[in-house]
C-alpha positions as CSV (number, residue, x, y, z in Angstrom):
1,L,73.1,113.4,137.7
2,D,69.7,112.0,138.2
3,A,67.3,111.5,135.4
4,Q,64.8,110.4,137.9
5,G,63.4,107.0,135.7
6,F,62.2,109.7,132.8
7,H,64.8,108.7,130.3
8,R,68.4,107.9,129.5
9,I,71.1,110.3,130.5
10,F,73.7,110.2,127.7
11,V,73.8,109.0,124.2
12,Y,76.6,109.0,122.1
13,S,76.2,108.2,118.7
14,P,78.7,110.0,116.2
15,T,77.9,110.5,112.3
16,D,81.4,111.0,111.8
17,I,82.2,107.0,112.3
18,L,86.1,107.2,111.5
19,G,87.0,110.7,112.6
20,A,84.9,111.2,116.0
21,P,86.8,112.1,119.1
22,T,86.6,109.7,122.2
23,F,83.8,110.7,124.6
24,D,85.5,110.9,128.0
25,L,83.0,111.1,130.8
26,G,84.3,111.1,134.2
27,G,83.8,112.3,137.8
28,M,80.3,112.3,138.6
29,T,77.2,110.1,139.3
30,L,74.7,108.4,136.8
31,S,71.4,107.6,138.2
32,G,67.9,107.2,137.5
33,G,68.5,106.5,134.1
34,W,65.7,104.5,132.5
35,A,65.9,103.2,128.5
36,V,62.6,102.3,127.1
37,G,63.0,103.4,123.5
38,D,65.7,103.3,120.8
39,H,68.2,106.2,119.3
40,N,67.3,106.3,115.6
41,G,66.6,102.5,115.3
42,F,69.5,101.5,117.5
43,G,69.8,100.1,120.9
44,L,66.0,99.5,121.6
45,G,65.6,99.5,125.5
46,S,69.2,99.5,126.6
47,G,71.5,101.4,128.1
48,G,69.9,103.4,131.1
49,A,72.6,105.4,132.0
50,L,74.6,105.8,128.6
51,L,74.1,104.4,125.0
52,T,77.1,104.3,123.2
53,Q,77.5,103.6,119.1
54,Y,80.6,103.8,116.7
55,G,83.8,105.6,117.9
56,S,85.4,105.4,121.4
57,T,84.3,105.8,124.9
58,L,86.3,106.8,128.3
59,L,84.4,106.1,131.2
60,H,86.2,107.0,134.4
61,D,86.0,107.8,138.4
62,L,81.8,107.3,137.8
63,V,79.5,106.1,140.1
64,V,76.6,104.2,138.0
65,R,74.1,103.2,140.2
66,D,69.7,102.7,140.3
67,N,69.8,102.9,136.4
68,L,67.4,100.6,134.7
69,A,66.8,99.3,130.7
70,Q,63.9,97.5,128.8
71,D,66.7,94.8,127.6
72,Q,70.4,95.2,127.8
73,G,73.0,97.4,129.7
74,A,70.9,98.8,132.3
75,G,74.1,101.1,133.1
76,V,75.5,101.1,129.8
77,Y,75.1,99.5,126.4
78,S,77.9,100.1,124.2
79,A,78.4,99.2,120.3
80,S,81.8,101.5,120.6
81,R,85.2,100.5,121.8
82,L,84.8,101.3,125.4
83,T,87.2,101.6,128.3
84,V,86.2,101.9,132.3
85,E,88.5,102.8,134.9
86,R,88.2,103.5,138.3
87,S,84.4,103.0,138.6
88,T,81.4,101.8,140.5
89,F,78.3,100.0,138.9
90,D,75.9,99.5,141.8
91,G,72.2,98.3,141.5
92,N,71.7,98.6,137.9
93,S,68.9,96.3,136.7
94,N,67.4,94.9,133.4
95,L,63.6,94.6,133.3
96,G,62.5,93.7,129.7
97,P,62.7,91.8,127.5
98,I,62.3,93.2,124.3
99,L,64.1,90.7,121.8
100,F,67.6,89.8,122.8
101,S,69.0,88.5,126.0
102,G,68.5,91.3,128.3
103,G,71.5,90.6,129.9
104,G,74.1,93.0,131.4
105,G,72.9,94.4,134.4
106,A,75.9,97.0,134.6
107,I,77.5,97.0,131.2
108,S,75.9,95.2,127.8
109,H,78.8,95.2,125.2
110,N,78.1,94.2,121.5
111,S,80.3,95.3,119.3
112,S,83.7,94.5,117.1
113,Y,85.3,96.9,119.2
114,D,87.3,96.1,122.3
115,L,85.9,96.3,125.9
116,T,88.8,97.4,128.7
117,I,87.3,97.5,132.3
118,R,90.4,98.4,135.3
119,D,90.5,99.0,138.8
120,S,86.3,99.0,139.0
121,T,84.0,97.7,141.6
122,F,80.0,95.9,140.5
123,V,77.8,95.4,143.5
124,D,74.1,94.1,143.1
125,N,73.5,94.4,139.8
126,L,70.6,92.6,137.8
127,A,69.9,90.6,134.6
128,L,66.6,88.7,135.6
129,T,64.3,89.0,132.7
130,D,62.6,85.9,131.5
131,S,62.7,84.5,128.6
132,A,59.8,82.6,128.8
133,S,57.9,86.2,128.2
134,G,59.3,86.5,124.5
135,A,63.4,87.1,124.2
136,L,65.6,84.8,122.4
137,F,67.8,84.0,125.3
138,D,67.8,84.2,129.0
139,P,69.7,87.2,130.4
140,H,73.4,86.6,130.7
141,G,75.9,88.7,133.0
142,G,74.3,89.9,136.3
143,A,77.2,92.5,135.7
144,V,79.0,92.5,132.7
145,Q,77.9,90.8,129.0
146,A,80.3,90.5,126.5
147,L,79.1,90.3,123.1
148,S,82.4,91.6,121.4
149,F,84.4,90.1,119.0
150,G,87.3,92.2,119.7
151,T,89.7,92.1,122.9
152,L,87.7,91.8,126.1
153,A,90.2,92.6,129.5
154,L,89.3,93.0,132.6
155,E,91.9,93.8,135.4
156,R,91.7,94.5,139.5
157,S,87.8,94.4,139.6
158,T,85.8,93.5,141.9
159,F,82.2,91.7,141.7
160,T,80.0,90.9,144.3
161,G,76.1,90.2,144.8
162,N,75.3,90.3,140.9
163,R,72.6,88.2,139.6
164,A,71.5,86.7,136.4
165,R,68.7,84.5,135.5
166,G,70.7,82.8,132.6
167,A,74.6,82.2,132.5
168,G,77.1,84.4,134.0
169,G,75.8,85.7,137.4
170,A,79.1,88.1,137.4
171,I,80.6,88.0,133.8
172,S,79.5,86.5,130.7
173,I,81.7,86.3,127.7
174,G,80.8,85.1,124.3
175,I,77.8,84.6,122.4
176,H,75.8,81.2,121.6
177,R,77.2,79.5,118.6
178,T,74.4,80.4,116.4
179,Y,76.0,83.6,116.0
180,P,79.6,82.5,116.0
181,T,82.4,85.2,117.1
182,A,86.0,84.5,117.7
183,H,86.6,86.4,121.3
184,T,90.1,87.0,122.8
185,A,89.3,87.3,126.8
186,V,91.9,88.4,129.6
187,L,90.7,88.2,132.9
188,R,93.5,89.3,135.7
189,F,93.6,90.1,139.4
190,L,89.6,89.7,139.6
191,T,87.4,89.3,142.9
192,V,84.4,87.2,142.0
193,V,82.8,85.9,144.8
194,D,79.0,86.0,146.0
195,N,77.3,86.1,143.0
196,E,74.5,84.1,141.6
197,A,73.3,82.5,138.3
198,D,69.9,80.7,138.2
199,T,70.7,76.9,138.4
200,D,72.9,74.1,138.1
201,G,76.8,74.1,137.7
202,D,79.6,74.8,139.9
203,G,80.5,78.3,139.7
204,I,82.4,78.6,136.2
205,G,80.7,77.0,133.0
206,G,80.1,76.8,129.4
207,N,77.0,75.3,127.9
208,P,76.1,75.3,124.0
209,G,72.1,75.5,124.7
210,V,70.4,78.6,123.9
211,Y,68.8,78.5,127.3
212,T,71.9,78.0,129.5
213,G,70.2,77.7,132.6
214,G,72.0,79.5,135.0
215,S,75.6,78.3,134.4
216,G,78.3,79.7,135.7
217,G,77.4,81.7,139.3
218,G,80.4,83.7,139.0
219,I,81.8,83.6,135.1
220,F,80.3,82.2,131.8
221,V,82.9,81.2,128.9
222,S,80.3,80.5,125.7
223,D,81.4,77.7,123.3
224,T,82.1,80.0,120.6
225,P,85.8,80.2,119.0
226,G,88.1,82.3,120.8
227,T,90.4,81.8,124.0
228,T,90.0,83.1,127.5
229,T,92.5,83.2,130.2
230,L,92.1,83.7,133.9
231,E,95.3,84.4,136.5
232,G,95.7,85.5,139.5
233,S,91.8,86.1,140.5
234,I,89.6,84.9,143.3
235,V,86.5,83.3,142.1
236,A,84.6,81.6,145.2
237,G,80.9,81.6,146.9
238,N,79.1,81.9,143.5
239,L,76.1,79.7,143.2
240,D,74.1,78.4,140.1
């Protein structure tokens, strides 16, 4: 499906929050999505290919490429329970900002629900919007921005060539301490190579400031309460 830059491709926002079925989407390519407005007051400029709110979303065997968003999640913006399996996110870009971070070039997850990503690839996604033009934060997470206070599980996935102006060239976990949230993150058997955050640090970092200045060329973990476990992974050649 190619939206040719005219609109978002999918919105999942069930009215029956507790009884909503899982939104199951797979076996296709989503490209050319463009998030420029909101959906009933939600997700302003976020979710170029897909915007989800409430319930559960399962994405599998997808190619999500060349989508744009003014603010967060050029590929997917999620405020629901989100599981991603066997999918590729390639060349998605945030252009904003509007108000918030402009983060998550491929996926921005902002929810109390869990985020799980398995057996997926993230290549050349960008979160390069400029906080000087009005956003509250530099954009974090060139590929994945997890602002969740649920459980984050990333497994057997590859992150290469992603870039963020703020923190976490590939992955950003947590949020600034002004909005404290306790997270549990488990990162297992990842390859995080040749990603870039803008300035300073040594590849994996954390910084309590609002403008983190490019900490964590590969992975950034906020100083908000919570635990993060990294095991069996390759994190190399990332710049910040």
